[in-house]
JSON list of N, CA and C in Angstrom, two decimals:
[
{"chain": "S", "resi": 1, "resn": "MET", "atom": "N", "xyz": [23.14, -4.99, -7.82]},
{"chain": "S", "resi": 1, "resn": "MET", "atom": "CA", "xyz": [21.76, -4.58, -8.07]},
{"chain": "S", "resi": 1, "resn": "MET", "atom": "C", "xyz": [21.10, -4.24, -6.73]},
{"chain": "S", "resi": 2, "resn": "PRO", "atom": "N", "xyz": [20.43, -3.10, -6.63]},
{"chain": "S", "resi": 2, "resn": "PRO", "atom": "CA", "xyz": [19.77, -2.75, -5.38]},
{"chain": "S", "resi": 2, "resn": "PRO", "atom": "C", "xyz": [18.62, -3.71, -5.08]},
{"chain": "S", "resi": 3, "resn": "SER", "atom": "N", "xyz": [18.39, -3.92, -3.80]},
{"chain": "S", "resi": 3, "resn": "SER", "atom": "CA", "xyz": [17.27, -4.78, -3.41]},
{"chain": "S", "resi": 3, "resn": "SER", "atom": "C", "xyz": [16.00, -3.94, -3.29]},
{"chain": "S", "resi": 4, "resn": "PHE", "atom": "N", "xyz": [14.88, -4.58, -3.50]},
{"chain": "S", "resi": 4, "resn": "PHE", "atom": "CA", "xyz": [13.58, -3.92, -3.44]},
{"chain": "S", "resi": 4, "resn": "PHE", "atom": "C", "xyz": [12.96, -4.25, -2.09]},
{"chain": "S", "resi": 5, "resn": "LYS", "atom": "N", "xyz": [12.69, -3.25, -1.29]},
{"chain": "S", "resi": 5, "resn": "LYS", "atom": "CA", "xyz": [12.15, -3.44, 0.05]},
{"chain": "S", "resi": 5, "resn": "LYS", "atom": "C", "xyz": [10.63, -3.31, 0.04]},
{"chain": "S", "resi": 6, "resn": "ILE", "atom": "N", "xyz": [9.97, -4.12, 0.85]},
{"chain": "S", "resi": 6, "resn": "ILE", "atom": "CA", "xyz": [8.53, -4.00, 1.03]},
{"chain": "S", "resi": 6, "resn": "ILE", "atom": "C", "xyz": [8.24, -3.88, 2.51]},
{"chain": "S", "resi": 7, "resn": "GLY", "atom": "N", "xyz": [7.05, -3.42, 2.84]},
{"chain": "S", "resi": 7, "resn": "GLY", "atom": "CA", "xyz": [6.68, -3.21, 4.24]},
{"chain": "S", "resi": 7, "resn": "GLY", "atom": "C", "xyz": [6.16, -4.47, 4.90]},
{"chain": "S", "resi": 8, "resn": "LYS", "atom": "N", "xyz": [6.27, -4.49, 6.22]},
{"chain": "S", "resi": 8, "resn": "LYS", "atom": "CA", "xyz": [5.74, -5.60, 7.00]},
{"chain": "S", "resi": 8, "resn": "LYS", "atom": "C", "xyz": [4.21, -5.55, 7.02]},
{"chain": "S", "resi": 9, "resn": "LYS", "atom": "N", "xyz": [3.59, -6.69, 7.34]},
{"chain": "S", "resi": 9, "resn": "LYS", "atom": "CA", "xyz": [2.12, -6.75, 7.41]},
{"chain": "S", "resi": 9, "resn": "LYS", "atom": "C", "xyz": [1.58, -6.04, 8.63]},
{"chain": "S", "resi": 10, "resn": "LEU", "atom": "N", "xyz": [2.34, -5.98, 9.69]},
{"chain": "S", "resi": 10, "resn": "LEU", "atom": "CA", "xyz": [1.92, -5.32, 10.92]},
{"chain": "S", "resi": 10, "resn": "LEU", "atom": "C", "xyz": [3.09, -4.49, 11.43]},
{"chain": "S", "resi": 11, "resn": "VAL", "atom": "N", "xyz": [2.84, -3.21, 11.65]},
{"chain": "S", "resi": 11, "resn": "VAL", "atom": "CA", "xyz": [3.87, -2.33, 12.19]},
{"chain": "S", "resi": 11, "resn": "VAL", "atom": "C", "xyz": [3.29, -1.58, 13.39]},
{"chain": "S", "resi": 12, "resn": "TYR", "atom": "N", "xyz": [4.18, -1.12, 14.25]},
{"chain": "S", "resi": 12, "resn": "TYR", "atom": "CA", "xyz": [3.78, -0.34, 15.41]},
{"chain": "S", "resi": 12, "resn": "TYR", "atom": "C", "xyz": [4.40, 1.04, 15.28]},
{"chain": "S", "resi": 13, "resn": "PHE", "atom": "N", "xyz": [3.58, 2.06, 15.46]},
{"chain": "S", "resi": 13, "resn": "PHE", "atom": "CA", "xyz": [4.04, 3.44, 15.39]},
{"chain": "S", "resi": 13, "resn": "PHE", "atom": "C", "xyz": [3.37, 4.22, 16.51]},
{"chain": "S", "resi": 14, "resn": "LYS", "atom": "N", "xyz": [4.17, 4.80, 17.38]},
{"chain": "S", "resi": 14, "resn": "LYS", "atom": "CA", "xyz": [3.69, 5.58, 18.53]},
{"chain": "S", "resi": 14, "resn": "LYS", "atom": "C", "xyz": [2.68, 4.79, 19.36]},
{"chain": "S", "resi": 15, "resn": "GLY", "atom": "N", "xyz": [2.97, 3.51, 19.56]},
{"chain": "S", "resi": 15, "resn": "GLY", "atom": "CA", "xyz": [2.15, 2.66, 20.41]},
{"chain": "S", "resi": 15, "resn": "GLY", "atom": "C", "xyz": [0.88, 2.12, 19.77]},
{"chain": "S", "resi": 16, "resn": "LEU", "atom": "N", "xyz": [0.67, 2.38, 18.48]},
{"chain": "S", "resi": 16, "resn": "LEU", "atom": "CA", "xyz": [-0.53, 1.91, 17.79]},
{"chain": "S", "resi": 16, "resn": "LEU", "atom": "C", "xyz": [-0.15, 0.89, 16.73]},
{"chain": "S", "resi": 17, "resn": "ALA", "atom": "N", "xyz": [-0.91, -0.20, 16.66]},
{"chain": "S", "resi": 17, "resn": "ALA", "atom": "CA", "xyz": [-0.67, -1.24, 15.65]},
{"chain": "S", "resi": 17, "resn": "ALA", "atom": "C", "xyz": [-1.36, -0.84, 14.34]},
{"chain": "S", "resi": 18, "resn": "TRP", "atom": "N", "xyz": [-0.61, -0.98, 13.23]},
{"chain": "S", "resi": 18, "resn": "TRP", "atom": "CA", "xyz": [-1.12, -0.67, 11.90]},
{"chain": "S", "resi": 18, "resn": "TRP", "atom": "C", "xyz": [-1.02, -1.92, 11.03]},
{"chain": "S", "resi": 19, "resn": "LEU", "atom": "N", "xyz": [-2.11, -2.23, 10.30]},
{"chain": "S", "resi": 19, "resn": "LEU", "atom": "CA", "xyz": [-2.15, -3.37, 9.39]},
{"chain": "S", "resi": 19, "resn": "LEU", "atom": "C", "xyz": [-1.97, -2.90, 7.96]},
{"chain": "S", "resi": 20, "resn": "LYS", "atom": "N", "xyz": [-1.19, -3.68, 7.19]},
{"chain": "S", "resi": 20, "resn": "LYS", "atom": "CA", "xyz": [-1.07, -3.37, 5.77]},
{"chain": "S", "resi": 20, "resn": "LYS", "atom": "C", "xyz": [-2.33, -3.88, 5.09]},
{"chain": "S", "resi": 21, "resn": "VAL", "atom": "N", "xyz": [-3.09, -2.97, 4.49]},
{"chain": "S", "resi": 21, "resn": "VAL", "atom": "CA", "xyz": [-4.34, -3.31, 3.83]},
{"chain": "S", "resi": 21, "resn": "VAL", "atom": "C", "xyz": [-4.10, -3.72, 2.38]},
{"chain": "S", "resi": 22, "resn": "GLY", "atom": "N", "xyz": [-3.11, -3.13, 1.75]},
{"chain": "S", "resi": 22, "resn": "GLY", "atom": "CA", "xyz": [-2.81, -3.46, 0.36]},
{"chain": "S", "resi": 22, "resn": "GLY", "atom": "C", "xyz": [-1.46, -2.92, -0.05]},
{"chain": "S", "resi": 23, "resn": "GLU", "atom": "N", "xyz": [-0.93, -3.49, -1.11]},
{"chain": "S", "resi": 23, "resn": "GLU", "atom": "CA", "xyz": [0.34, -3.02, -1.66]},
{"chain": "S", "resi": 23, "resn": "GLU", "atom": "C", "xyz": [0.41, -3.37, -3.13]},
{"chain": "S", "resi": 24, "resn": "THR", "atom": "N", "xyz": [1.18, -2.61, -3.86]},
{"chain": "S", "resi": 24, "resn": "THR", "atom": "CA", "xyz": [1.42, -2.89, -5.27]},
{"chain": "S", "resi": 24, "resn": "THR", "atom": "C", "xyz": [2.71, -2.18, -5.68]},
{"chain": "S", "resi": 25, "resn": "SER", "atom": "N", "xyz": [3.21, -2.50, -6.84]},
{"chain": "S", "resi": 25, "resn": "SER", "atom": "CA", "xyz": [4.42, -1.85, -7.33]},
{"chain": "S", "resi": 25, "resn": "SER", "atom": "C", "xyz": [4.29, -1.62, -8.82]},
{"chain": "S", "resi": 26, "resn": "GLY", "atom": "N", "xyz": [5.08, -0.69, -9.31]},
{"chain": "S", "resi": 26, "resn": "GLY", "atom": "CA", "xyz": [5.12, -0.37, -10.73]},
{"chain": "S", "resi": 26, "resn": "GLY", "atom": "C", "xyz": [6.58, -0.26, -11.16]},
{"chain": "S", "resi": 27, "resn": "PHE", "atom": "N", "xyz": [6.86, -0.74, -12.33]},
{"chain": "S", "resi": 27, "resn": "PHE", "atom": "CA", "xyz": [8.24, -0.76, -12.82]},
{"chain": "S", "resi": 27, "resn": "PHE", "atom": "C", "xyz": [8.36, -0.03, -14.14]},
{"chain": "S", "resi": 28, "resn": "ASP", "atom": "N", "xyz": [9.58, 0.40, -14.45]},
{"chain": "S", "resi": 28, "resn": "ASP", "atom": "CA", "xyz": [9.92, 1.01, -15.74]},
{"chain": "S", "resi": 28, "resn": "ASP", "atom": "C", "xyz": [9.14, 2.29, -16.02]},
{"chain": "S", "resi": 29, "resn": "PHE", "atom": "N", "xyz": [9.13, 3.20, -15.06]},
{"chain": "S", "resi": 29, "resn": "PHE", "atom": "CA", "xyz": [8.52, 4.50, -15.31]},
{"chain": "S", "resi": 29, "resn": "PHE", "atom": "C", "xyz": [9.45, 5.32, -16.19]},
{"chain": "S", "resi": 30, "resn": "GLU", "atom": "N", "xyz": [8.90, 6.36, -16.81]},
{"chain": "S", "resi": 30, "resn": "GLU", "atom": "CA", "xyz": [9.67, 7.18, -17.74]},
{"chain": "S", "resi": 30, "resn": "GLU", "atom": "C", "xyz": [10.90, 7.81, -17.08]},
{"chain": "S", "resi": 31, "resn": "ASP", "atom": "N", "xyz": [10.84, 8.08, -15.79]},
{"chain": "S", "resi": 31, "resn": "ASP", "atom": "CA", "xyz": [11.98, 8.70, -15.11]},
{"chain": "S", "resi": 31, "resn": "ASP", "atom": "C", "xyz": [13.03, 7.67, -14.69]},
{"chain": "S", "resi": 32, "resn": "GLY", "atom": "N", "xyz": [12.80, 6.38, -14.98]},
{"chain": "S", "resi": 32, "resn": "GLY", "atom": "CA", "xyz": [13.77, 5.35, -14.69]},
{"chain": "S", "resi": 32, "resn": "GLY", "atom": "C", "xyz": [13.65, 4.74, -13.30]},
{"chain": "S", "resi": 33, "resn": "PHE", "atom": "N", "xyz": [12.70, 5.19, -12.51]},
{"chain": "S", "resi": 33, "resn": "PHE", "atom": "CA", "xyz": [12.52, 4.68, -11.16]},
{"chain": "S", "resi": 33, "resn": "PHE", "atom": "C", "xyz": [11.34, 3.73, -11.09]},
{"chain": "S", "resi": 34, "resn": "ASP", "atom": "N", "xyz": [11.43, 2.78, -10.16]},
{"chain": "S", "resi": 34, "resn": "ASP", "atom": "CA", "xyz": [10.32, 1.89, -9.87]},
{"chain": "S", "resi": 34, "resn": "ASP", "atom": "C", "xyz": [9.54, 2.47, -8.70]},
{"chain": "S", "resi": 35, "resn": "ARG", "atom": "N", "xyz": [8.31, 2.04, -8.52]},
{"chain": "S", "resi": 35, "resn": "ARG", "atom": "CA", "xyz": [7.48, 2.56, -7.45]},
{"chain": "S", "resi": 35, "resn": "ARG", "atom": "C", "xyz": [6.91, 1.43, -6.61]},
{"chain": "S", "resi": 36, "resn": "TYR", "atom": "N", "xyz": [6.79, 1.68, -5.31]},
{"chain": "S", "resi": 36, "resn": "TYR", "atom": "CA", "xyz": [6.16, 0.75, -4.38]},
{"chain": "S", "resi": 36, "resn": "TYR", "atom": "C", "xyz": [5.13, 1.55, -3.60]},
{"chain": "S", "resi": 37, "resn": "PHE", "atom": "N", "xyz": [3.91, 1.03, -3.54]},
{"chain": "S", "resi": 37, "resn": "PHE", "atom": "CA", "xyz": [2.83, 1.69, -2.83]},
{"chain": "S", "resi": 37, "resn": "PHE", "atom": "C", "xyz": [2.25, 0.73, -1.80]},
{"chain": "S", "resi": 38, "resn": "ALA", "atom": "N", "xyz": [1.96, 1.23, -0.62]},
{"chain": "S", "resi": 38, "resn": "ALA", "atom": "CA", "xyz": [1.32, 0.42, 0.42]},
{"chain": "S", "resi": 38, "resn": "ALA", "atom": "C", "xyz": [0.38, 1.32, 1.21]},
{"chain": "S", "resi": 39, "resn": "ILE", "atom": "N", "xyz": [-0.67, 0.72, 1.70]},
{"chain": "S", "resi": 39, "resn": "ILE", "atom": "CA", "xyz": [-1.61, 1.46, 2.54]},
{"chain": "S", "resi": 39, "resn": "ILE", "atom": "C", "xyz": [-1.76, 0.71, 3.86]},
{"chain": "S", "resi": 40, "resn": "TYR", "atom": "N", "xyz": [-1.65, 1.45, 4.94]},
{"chain": "S", "resi": 40, "resn": "TYR", "atom": "CA", "xyz": [-1.79, 0.91, 6.29]},
{"chain": "S", "resi": 40, "resn": "TYR", "atom": "C", "xyz": [-2.95, 1.59, 6.98]},
{"chain": "S", "resi": 41, "resn": "MET", "atom": "N", "xyz": [-3.67, 0.82, 7.80]},
{"chain": "S", "resi": 41, "resn": "MET", "atom": "CA", "xyz": [-4.77, 1.36, 8.60]},
{"chain": "S", "resi": 41, "resn": "MET", "atom": "C", "xyz": [-4.64, 0.84, 10.03]},
{"chain": "S", "resi": 42, "resn": "PRO", "atom": "N", "xyz": [-5.18, 1.58, 10.99]},
{"chain": "S", "resi": 42, "resn": "PRO", "atom": "CA", "xyz": [-5.09, 1.12, 12.38]},
{"chain": "S", "resi": 42, "resn": "PRO", "atom": "C", "xyz": [-5.76, -0.24, 12.57]},
{"chain": "S", "resi": 43, "resn": "LYS", "atom": "N", "xyz": [-5.15, -1.07, 13.39]},
{"chain": "S", "resi": 43, "resn": "LYS", "atom": "CA", "xyz": [-5.70, -2.38, 13.71]},
{"chain": "S", "resi": 43, "resn": "LYS", "atom": "C", "xyz": [-6.95, -2.21, 14.56]},
{"chain": "S", "resi": 44, "resn": "GLY", "atom": "N", "xyz": [-7.95, -3.06, 14.33]},
{"chain": "S", "resi": 44, "resn": "GLY", "atom": "CA", "xyz": [-9.15, -3.06, 15.15]},
{"chain": "S", "resi": 44, "resn": "GLY", "atom": "C", "xyz": [-10.38, -2.49, 14.48]},
{"chain": "S", "resi": 45, "resn": "LEU", "atom": "N", "xyz": [-10.29, -2.10, 13.21]},
{"chain": "S", "resi": 45, "resn": "LEU", "atom": "CA", "xyz": [-11.46, -1.58, 12.51]},
{"chain": "S", "resi": 45, "resn": "LEU", "atom": "C", "xyz": [-12.31, -2.74, 11.97]},
{"chain": "S", "resi": 46, "resn": "MET", "atom": "N", "xyz": [-13.49, -2.41, 11.49]},
{"chain": "S", "resi": 46, "resn": "MET", "atom": "CA", "xyz": [-14.36, -3.42, 10.90]},
{"chain": "S", "resi": 46, "resn": "MET", "atom": "C", "xyz": [-13.84, -3.79, 9.50]},
{"chain": "S", "resi": 47, "resn": "MET", "atom": "N", "xyz": [-14.07, -5.04, 9.10]},
{"chain": "S", "resi": 47, "resn": "MET", "atom": "CA", "xyz": [-13.59, -5.53, 7.80]},
{"chain": "S", "resi": 47, "resn": "MET", "atom": "C", "xyz": [-14.10, -4.65, 6.66]},
{"chain": "S", "resi": 48, "resn": "LYS", "atom": "N", "xyz": [-15.33, -4.17, 6.76]},
{"chain": "S", "resi": 48, "resn": "LYS", "atom": "CA", "xyz": [-15.90, -3.31, 5.71]},
{"chain": "S", "resi": 48, "resn": "LYS", "atom": "C", "xyz": [-15.06, -2.06, 5.51]},
{"chain": "S", "resi": 49, "resn": "GLU", "atom": "N", "xyz": [-14.56, -1.49, 6.59]},
{"chain": "S", "resi": 49, "resn": "GLU", "atom": "CA", "xyz": [-13.73, -0.28, 6.49]},
{"chain": "S", "resi": 49, "resn": "GLU", "atom": "C", "xyz": [-12.42, -0.57, 5.76]},
{"chain": "S", "resi": 50, "resn": "TYR", "atom": "N", "xyz": [-11.82, -1.72, 6.05]},
{"chain": "S", "resi": 50, "resn": "TYR", "atom": "CA", "xyz": [-10.59, -2.11, 5.35]},
{"chain": "S", "resi": 50, "resn": "TYR", "atom": "C", "xyz": [-10.87, -2.33, 3.87]},
{"chain": "S", "resi": 51, "resn": "GLN", "atom": "N", "xyz": [-11.96, -3.00, 3.56]},
{"chain": "S", "resi": 51, "resn": "GLN", "atom": "CA", "xyz": [-12.30, -3.29, 2.16]},
{"chain": "S", "resi": 51, "resn": "GLN", "atom": "C", "xyz": [-12.57, -2.01, 1.37]},
{"chain": "S", "resi": 52, "resn": "GLU", "atom": "N", "xyz": [-13.30, -1.08, 1.96]},
{"chain": "S", "resi": 52, "resn": "GLU", "atom": "CA", "xyz": [-13.60, 0.18, 1.28]},
{"chain": "S", "resi": 52, "resn": "GLU", "atom": "C", "xyz": [-12.32, 0.97, 1.01]},
{"chain": "S", "resi": 53, "resn": "LYS", "atom": "N", "xyz": [-11.46, 1.06, 2.01]},
{"chain": "S", "resi": 53, "resn": "LYS", "atom": "CA", "xyz": [-10.21, 1.81, 1.84]},
{"chain": "S", "resi": 53, "resn": "LYS", "atom": "C", "xyz": [-9.30, 1.13, 0.82]},
{"chain": "S", "resi": 54, "resn": "TYR", "atom": "N", "xyz": [-9.25, -0.21, 0.84]},
{"chain": "S", "resi": 54, "resn": "TYR", "atom": "CA", "xyz": [-8.44, -0.93, -0.14]},
{"chain": "S", "resi": 54, "resn": "TYR", "atom": "C", "xyz": [-8.94, -0.66, -1.55]},
{"chain": "S", "resi": 55, "resn": "GLN", "atom": "N", "xyz": [-10.25, -0.69, -1.77]},
{"chain": "S", "resi": 55, "resn": "GLN", "atom": "CA", "xyz": [-10.79, -0.45, -3.11]},
{"chain": "S", "resi": 55, "resn": "GLN", "atom": "C", "xyz": [-10.45, 0.96, -3.58]},
{"chain": "S", "resi": 56, "resn": "SER", "atom": "N", "xyz": [-10.56, 1.92, -2.69]},
{"chain": "S", "resi": 56, "resn": "SER", "atom": "CA", "xyz": [-10.20, 3.30, -3.02]},
{"chain": "S", "resi": 56, "resn": "SER", "atom": "C", "xyz": [-8.72, 3.39, -3.38]},
{"chain": "S", "resi": 57, "resn": "PHE", "atom": "N", "xyz": [-7.87, 2.75, -2.59]},
{"chain": "S", "resi": 57, "resn": "PHE", "atom": "CA", "xyz": [-6.43, 2.70, -2.84]},
{"chain": "S", "resi": 57, "resn": "PHE", "atom": "C", "xyz": [-6.15, 2.05, -4.19]},
{"chain": "S", "resi": 58, "resn": "LYS", "atom": "N", "xyz": [-6.78, 0.90, -4.44]},
{"chain": "S", "resi": 58, "resn": "LYS", "atom": "CA", "xyz": [-6.56, 0.16, -5.69]},
{"chain": "S", "resi": 58, "resn": "LYS", "atom": "C", "xyz": [-6.95, 1.01, -6.90]},
{"chain": "S", "resi": 59, "resn": "ASN", "atom": "N", "xyz": [-8.09, 1.69, -6.83]},
{"chain": "S", "resi": 59, "resn": "ASN", "atom": "CA", "xyz": [-8.52, 2.53, -7.95]},
{"chain": "S", "resi": 59, "resn": "ASN", "atom": "C", "xyz": [-7.54, 3.67, -8.21]},
{"chain": "S", "resi": 60, "resn": "GLU", "atom": "N", "xyz": [-7.07, 4.30, -7.15]},
{"chain": "S", "resi": 60, "resn": "GLU", "atom": "CA", "xyz": [-6.14, 5.41, -7.29]},
{"chain": "S", "resi": 60, "resn": "GLU", "atom": "C", "xyz": [-4.80, 4.94, -7.88]},
{"chain": "S", "resi": 61, "resn": "ILE", "atom": "N", "xyz": [-4.28, 3.84, -7.37]},
{"chain": "S", "resi": 61, "resn": "ILE", "atom": "CA", "xyz": [-3.00, 3.33, -7.85]},
{"chain": "S", "resi": 61, "resn": "ILE", "atom": "C", "xyz": [-3.11, 2.82, -9.29]},
{"chain": "S", "resi": 62, "resn": "ASP", "atom": "N", "xyz": [-4.19, 2.11, -9.60]},
{"chain": "S", "resi": 62, "resn": "ASP", "atom": "CA", "xyz": [-4.39, 1.64, -10.98]},
{"chain": "S", "resi": 62, "resn": "ASP", "atom": "C", "xyz": [-4.41, 2.80, -11.95]},
{"chain": "S", "resi": 63, "resn": "SER", "atom": "N", "xyz": [-5.04, 3.90, -11.55]},
{"chain": "S", "resi": 63, "resn": "SER", "atom": "CA", "xyz": [-5.07, 5.09, -12.38]},
{"chain": "S", "resi": 63, "resn": "SER", "atom": "C", "xyz": [-3.67, 5.68, -12.54]},
{"chain": "S", "resi": 64, "resn": "LEU", "atom": "N", "xyz": [-2.93, 5.72, -11.45]},
{"chain": "S", "resi": 64, "resn": "LEU", "atom": "CA", "xyz": [-1.57, 6.25, -11.48]},
{"chain": "S", "resi": 64, "resn": "LEU", "atom": "C", "xyz": [-0.66, 5.39, -12.35]},
{"chain": "S", "resi": 65, "resn": "LEU", "atom": "N", "xyz": [-0.80, 4.07, -12.23]},
{"chain": "S", "resi": 65, "resn": "LEU", "atom": "CA", "xyz": [0.03, 3.14, -12.99]},
{"chain": "S", "resi": 65, "resn": "LEU", "atom": "C", "xyz": [-0.53, 2.86, -14.38]},
{"chain": "S", "resi": 66, "resn": "LYS", "atom": "N", "xyz": [-1.67, 3.46, -14.69]},
{"chain": "S", "resi": 66, "resn": "LYS", "atom": "CA", "xyz": [-2.33, 3.31, -16.00]},
{"chain": "S", "resi": 66, "resn": "LYS", "atom": "C", "xyz": [-2.62, 1.87, -16.34]},
{"chain": "S", "resi": 67, "resn": "ARG", "atom": "N", "xyz": [-3.25, 1.16, -15.41]},
{"chain": "S", "resi": 67, "resn": "ARG", "atom": "CA", "xyz": [-3.61, -0.24, -15.64]},
{"chain": "S", "resi": 67, "resn": "ARG", "atom": "C", "xyz": [-4.99, -0.33, -16.21]}
]
């Protein structure tokens, strides 16, 4: 059985630290594939910015996953 990979909470890309703001997954799609979604934002922003982006991400993914 294949393993399901998830992203780290903090990653570095081109010298910049990125924080995972949110993640979710969906299983048993009609095409037979599972889905993993994550959103990362640069480290050092205000908490309000992370919260707003997370809510936007959550709304979009919930719509996609039909929750």
